[in-house]
Tab-separated table of C-alpha atoms in Angstrom:
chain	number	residue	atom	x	y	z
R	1065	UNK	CA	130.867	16.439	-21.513
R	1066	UNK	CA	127.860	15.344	-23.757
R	1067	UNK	CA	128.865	14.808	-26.864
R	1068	UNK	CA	126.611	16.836	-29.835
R	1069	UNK	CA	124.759	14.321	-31.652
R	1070	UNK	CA	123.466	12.623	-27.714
R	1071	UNK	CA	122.470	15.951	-26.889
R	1072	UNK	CA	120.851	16.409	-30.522
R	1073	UNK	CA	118.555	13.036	-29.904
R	1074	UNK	CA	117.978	13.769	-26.254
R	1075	UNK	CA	116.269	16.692	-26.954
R	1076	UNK	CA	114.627	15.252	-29.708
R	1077	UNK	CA	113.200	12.336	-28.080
R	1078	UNK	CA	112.354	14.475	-24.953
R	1079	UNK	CA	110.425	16.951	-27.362
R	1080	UNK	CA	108.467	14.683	-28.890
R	1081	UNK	CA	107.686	12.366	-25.733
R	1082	UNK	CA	106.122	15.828	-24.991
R	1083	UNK	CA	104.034	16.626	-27.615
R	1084	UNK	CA	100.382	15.609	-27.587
R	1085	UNK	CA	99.270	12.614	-29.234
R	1086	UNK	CA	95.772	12.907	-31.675
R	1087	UNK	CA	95.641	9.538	-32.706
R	1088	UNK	CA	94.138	8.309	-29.240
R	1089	UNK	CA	90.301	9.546	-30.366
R	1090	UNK	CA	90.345	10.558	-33.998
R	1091	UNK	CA	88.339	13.681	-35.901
R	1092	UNK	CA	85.785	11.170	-37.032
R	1093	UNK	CA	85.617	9.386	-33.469
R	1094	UNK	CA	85.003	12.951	-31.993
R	1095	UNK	CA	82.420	13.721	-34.706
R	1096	UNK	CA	80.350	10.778	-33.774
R	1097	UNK	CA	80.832	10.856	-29.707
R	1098	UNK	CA	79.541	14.498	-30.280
R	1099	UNK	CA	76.286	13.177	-32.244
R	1100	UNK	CA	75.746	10.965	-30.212
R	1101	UNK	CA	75.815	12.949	-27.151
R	1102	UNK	CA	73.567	15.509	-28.390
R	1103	UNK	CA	71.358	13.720	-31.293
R	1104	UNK	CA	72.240	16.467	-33.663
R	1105	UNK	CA	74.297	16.802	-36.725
R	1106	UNK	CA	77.828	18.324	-37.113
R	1107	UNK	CA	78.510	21.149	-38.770
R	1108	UNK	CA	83.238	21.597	-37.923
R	1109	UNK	CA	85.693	19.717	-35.739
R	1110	UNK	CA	88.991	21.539	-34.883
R	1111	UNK	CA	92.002	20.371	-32.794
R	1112	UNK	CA	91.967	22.804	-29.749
R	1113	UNK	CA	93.733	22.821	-26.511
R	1114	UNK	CA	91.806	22.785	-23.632
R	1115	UNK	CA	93.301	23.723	-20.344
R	1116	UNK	CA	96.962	22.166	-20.993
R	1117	UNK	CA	95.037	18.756	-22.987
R	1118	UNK	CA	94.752	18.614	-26.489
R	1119	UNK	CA	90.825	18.206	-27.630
R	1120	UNK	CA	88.725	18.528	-30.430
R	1121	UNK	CA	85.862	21.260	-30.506
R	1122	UNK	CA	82.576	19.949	-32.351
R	1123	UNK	CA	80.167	22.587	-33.418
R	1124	UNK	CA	76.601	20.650	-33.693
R	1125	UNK	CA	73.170	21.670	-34.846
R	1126	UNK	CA	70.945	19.849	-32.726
R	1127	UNK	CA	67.478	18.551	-33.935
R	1128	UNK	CA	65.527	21.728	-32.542
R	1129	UNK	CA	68.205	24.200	-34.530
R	1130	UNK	CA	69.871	24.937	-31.300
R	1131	UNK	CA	74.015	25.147	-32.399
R	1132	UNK	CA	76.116	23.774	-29.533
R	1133	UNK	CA	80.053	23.409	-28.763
R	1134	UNK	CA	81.157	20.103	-27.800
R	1135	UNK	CA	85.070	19.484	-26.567
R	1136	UNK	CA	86.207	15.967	-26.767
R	1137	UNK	CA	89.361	15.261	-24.824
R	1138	UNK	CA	91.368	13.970	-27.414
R	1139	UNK	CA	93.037	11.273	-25.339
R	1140	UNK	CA	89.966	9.883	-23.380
R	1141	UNK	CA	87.004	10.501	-26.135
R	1142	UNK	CA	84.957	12.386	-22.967
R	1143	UNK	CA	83.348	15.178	-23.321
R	1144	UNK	CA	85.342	18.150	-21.074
């Protein structure tokens, strides 16, 4: 039998091994990939999920007033 307080830290350390981790490409990081894909200037960046990945969506205006969604994997820095 497994005693209560293994169990309790199993699940905790399988939980978290599961959670996404941000820190890979931060809000900023995503902000400037973003700019610097489209030559425009960024208006919001929001954590998303994107198909199972955790990302960041990067609303740009770009320099002919054209608004555009970016998503940044949040691991890689790529745009998805």
């Amino acid at each position: 039998m497994i005693k209560p307080k293994f169990a309790k830290l199993l699940c905790t350390a399988l939980l978290a091994a599961a959670l996404p981790v941000w820190a890979a490409v931060s809000r900023d990081d995503a902000a400037a990939i973003a700019q610097q894909q489209t030559g425009g200037r960024v208006l919001a960046v929001e954590r998303m999920d994107a198909g199972g990945r955790p990302a960041w969506r990067v609303k740009v205006v770009t320099p002919n007033g054209e608004v555009r969604v970016i998503v940044i994997d949040a691991a890689t820095g790529r745009p998805m």
